[in-house]
Amino acid sequence: MDILAAGDPGLLQWIADVLPHTDYLLPNDEQVLGLTGAADVLTGARCLLAAGAGCVAVTQGSKGAVVVSDAESVEVPAFAIDVVDTTGCGDAFSAGFILGRALGRDLREAARLGCATAAHVASGIGTDAGAYDFDVIEAFASGDHSATA
């Protein structure tokens, strides 16, 4: 589940009933801190797990992502790119992350695919800048930076 609202403790109460039915909660860092009142993202993500979410994958802009489940917590750095426009990067991360999980990737590799997808979106103006496909994103995520963002 993606959240298209500012992080507000009142929103957490509003979505509380659906969290136990949510496999993946995909907020950004500001939303996590606002929803939970936590002092840091990791603590906030753990609060959302305790509220019932199955896994929380938090985007952190230029810091990358933090993914927390009952079994593990992983941090994945953002790719070093020349950022042009961050519009749509959160959605791009979500798409790459969910695809990674659907392909059977572990949390770290799914988050890496999400960060690579977001990097490609950030490298151009607007949410559909550039022409690339899964093979380009996967190569970039694997370290082939000739498939540049």
Short mmCIF file of C-alpha atoms in Angstrom, two decimals:
data_model
loop_
_atom_site.label_atom_id
_atom_site.label_comp_id
_atom_site.label_asym_id
_atom_site.label_seq_id
_atom_site.Cartn_x
_atom_site.Cartn_y
_atom_site.Cartn_z
CA MET A 1 0.00 0.00 0.00
CA ASP A 2 1.30 3.41 -0.97
CA ILE A 3 0.32 6.49 1.00
CA LEU A 4 -0.60 9.64 -0.90
CA ALA A 5 -0.99 11.87 2.14
CA ALA A 6 1.29 13.69 4.52
CA GLY A 7 2.38 11.74 7.56
CA ASP A 8 -0.07 12.55 10.32
CA PRO A 9 -0.84 10.51 13.46
CA GLY A 10 -4.55 10.81 12.63
CA LEU A 11 -3.94 9.01 9.34
CA LEU A 12 -2.42 6.06 11.17
CA GLN A 13 -5.67 5.66 13.09
CA TRP A 14 -7.59 5.90 9.83
CA ILE A 15 -5.59 3.10 8.13
CA ALA A 16 -5.10 0.92 11.23
CA ASP A 17 -7.79 -1.58 10.24
CA VAL A 18 -6.16 -2.34 6.88
CA LEU A 19 -2.56 -2.66 8.08
CA PRO A 20 -2.93 -6.33 9.14
CA HIS A 21 -4.03 -7.03 5.56
CA THR A 22 -1.13 -5.08 4.03
CA ASP A 23 1.79 -7.15 2.77
CA TYR A 24 3.90 -4.11 1.82
CA LEU A 25 3.54 -0.58 3.14
CA LEU A 26 5.53 1.88 0.98
CA PRO A 27 5.79 5.30 2.69
CA ASN A 28 8.54 7.89 2.48
CA ASP A 29 10.64 8.93 5.46
CA GLU A 30 8.59 12.04 6.25
CA GLN A 31 5.38 10.00 6.24
CA VAL A 32 6.86 7.40 8.60
CA LEU A 33 8.03 10.03 11.08
CA GLY A 34 4.74 11.92 10.89
CA LEU A 35 2.54 8.83 11.20
CA THR A 36 4.39 7.38 14.16
CA GLY A 37 5.99 10.33 15.94
CA ALA A 38 9.22 8.30 16.00
CA ALA A 39 12.59 10.01 16.21
CA ASP A 40 14.07 7.97 13.35
CA VAL A 41 12.92 6.01 10.31
CA LEU A 42 13.92 2.57 11.57
CA THR A 43 11.98 2.99 14.81
CA GLY A 44 9.02 4.38 12.88
CA ALA A 45 9.04 1.47 10.44
CA ARG A 46 9.09 -0.95 13.36
CA CYS A 47 6.07 0.87 14.85
CA LEU A 48 4.21 0.33 11.57
CA LEU A 49 5.13 -3.37 11.66
CA ALA A 50 3.80 -3.55 15.21
CA ALA A 51 0.58 -1.93 13.94
CA GLY A 52 0.15 -4.86 11.55
CA ALA A 53 1.96 -4.16 8.26
CA GLY A 54 3.77 -7.21 6.92
CA CYS A 55 6.77 -5.28 5.58
CA VAL A 56 7.60 -1.58 5.49
CA ALA A 57 9.79 -0.24 2.65
CA VAL A 58 10.67 3.40 3.34
CA THR A 59 12.12 5.69 0.67
CA GLN A 60 14.58 8.31 1.89
CA GLY A 61 15.40 10.35 -1.20
CA SER A 62 19.14 10.62 -1.71
CA LYS A 63 19.76 8.23 1.21
CA GLY A 64 18.08 5.31 -0.54
CA ALA A 65 15.66 3.01 1.25
CA VAL A 66 15.14 1.13 4.49
CA VAL A 67 13.14 -2.10 4.43
CA VAL A 68 11.89 -3.66 7.65
CA SER A 69 10.11 -6.97 8.18
CA ASP A 70 9.73 -9.23 11.20
CA ALA A 71 12.72 -11.22 9.97
CA GLU A 72 15.18 -8.46 9.03
CA SER A 73 16.00 -4.81 8.47
CA VAL A 74 18.03 -3.75 5.43
CA GLU A 75 19.34 -0.43 4.20
CA VAL A 76 19.97 0.10 0.50
CA PRO A 77 21.79 3.25 -0.64
CA ALA A 78 20.56 5.39 -3.49
CA PHE A 79 22.56 5.32 -6.71
CA ALA A 80 24.92 8.25 -7.26
CA ILE A 81 23.46 10.02 -10.28
CA ASP A 82 23.01 13.54 -11.56
CA VAL A 83 19.47 14.28 -10.41
CA VAL A 84 17.32 16.29 -12.83
CA ASP A 85 13.81 15.89 -11.37
CA THR A 86 12.55 13.75 -8.49
CA THR A 87 8.91 13.77 -9.59
CA GLY A 88 7.63 10.20 -9.48
CA CYS A 89 10.67 8.68 -7.79
CA GLY A 90 8.68 7.25 -4.90
CA ASP A 91 6.26 5.60 -7.29
CA ALA A 92 9.17 4.32 -9.37
CA PHE A 93 10.77 2.81 -6.27
CA SER A 94 7.48 1.14 -5.38
CA ALA A 95 7.14 -0.33 -8.87
CA GLY A 96 10.68 -1.70 -8.89
CA PHE A 97 10.43 -3.04 -5.34
CA ILE A 98 7.11 -4.82 -5.92
CA LEU A 99 8.36 -6.25 -9.24
CA GLY A 100 11.48 -7.49 -7.47
CA ARG A 101 9.38 -9.26 -4.85
CA ALA A 102 7.09 -10.72 -7.53
CA LEU A 103 10.20 -12.11 -9.25
CA GLY A 104 11.24 -13.80 -6.00
CA ARG A 105 14.01 -11.38 -5.03
CA ASP A 106 14.85 -10.96 -1.35
CA LEU A 107 14.13 -7.64 0.38
CA ARG A 108 17.60 -6.19 -0.29
CA GLU A 109 17.59 -7.05 -3.99
CA ALA A 110 14.00 -5.87 -4.43
CA ALA A 111 14.91 -2.55 -2.77
CA ARG A 112 18.00 -2.27 -4.99
CA LEU A 113 15.78 -2.75 -8.05
CA GLY A 114 13.44 -0.09 -6.64
CA CYS A 115 16.31 2.35 -6.11
CA ALA A 116 17.60 1.69 -9.65
CA THR A 117 14.15 2.37 -11.10
CA ALA A 118 13.90 5.60 -9.11
CA ALA A 119 17.38 6.64 -10.28
CA HIS A 120 16.31 6.31 -13.90
CA VAL A 121 13.22 8.43 -13.30
CA ALA A 122 15.28 11.09 -11.48
CA SER A 123 17.70 11.38 -14.40
CA GLY A 124 15.17 13.17 -16.61
CA ILE A 125 12.39 15.72 -16.47
CA GLY A 126 9.01 14.32 -15.57
CA THR A 127 7.89 10.86 -14.62
CA ASP A 128 8.35 9.27 -18.03
CA ALA A 129 11.68 10.78 -19.05
CA GLY A 130 13.95 8.60 -21.11
CA ALA A 131 13.48 5.26 -22.75
CA TYR A 132 14.48 2.19 -20.80
CA ASP A 133 13.16 -1.25 -20.03
CA PHE A 134 13.56 -3.91 -17.38
CA ASP A 135 16.84 -5.19 -18.81
CA VAL A 136 18.39 -1.71 -18.57
CA ILE A 137 17.16 -1.23 -14.99
CA GLU A 138 18.34 -4.67 -13.95
CA ALA A 139 21.77 -4.14 -15.52
CA PHE A 140 22.08 -0.77 -13.79
CA ALA A 141 21.02 -2.29 -10.45
CA SER A 142 23.63 -5.03 -10.92
CA GLY A 143 26.42 -2.51 -11.36
CA ASP A 144 26.52 -2.07 -15.13
CA HIS A 145 26.52 1.70 -15.18
CA SER A 146 26.96 1.82 -18.93
CA ALA A 147 23.17 1.41 -18.65
CA THR A 148 23.30 4.84 -17.10
CA ALA A 149 20.54 6.63 -15.32
#
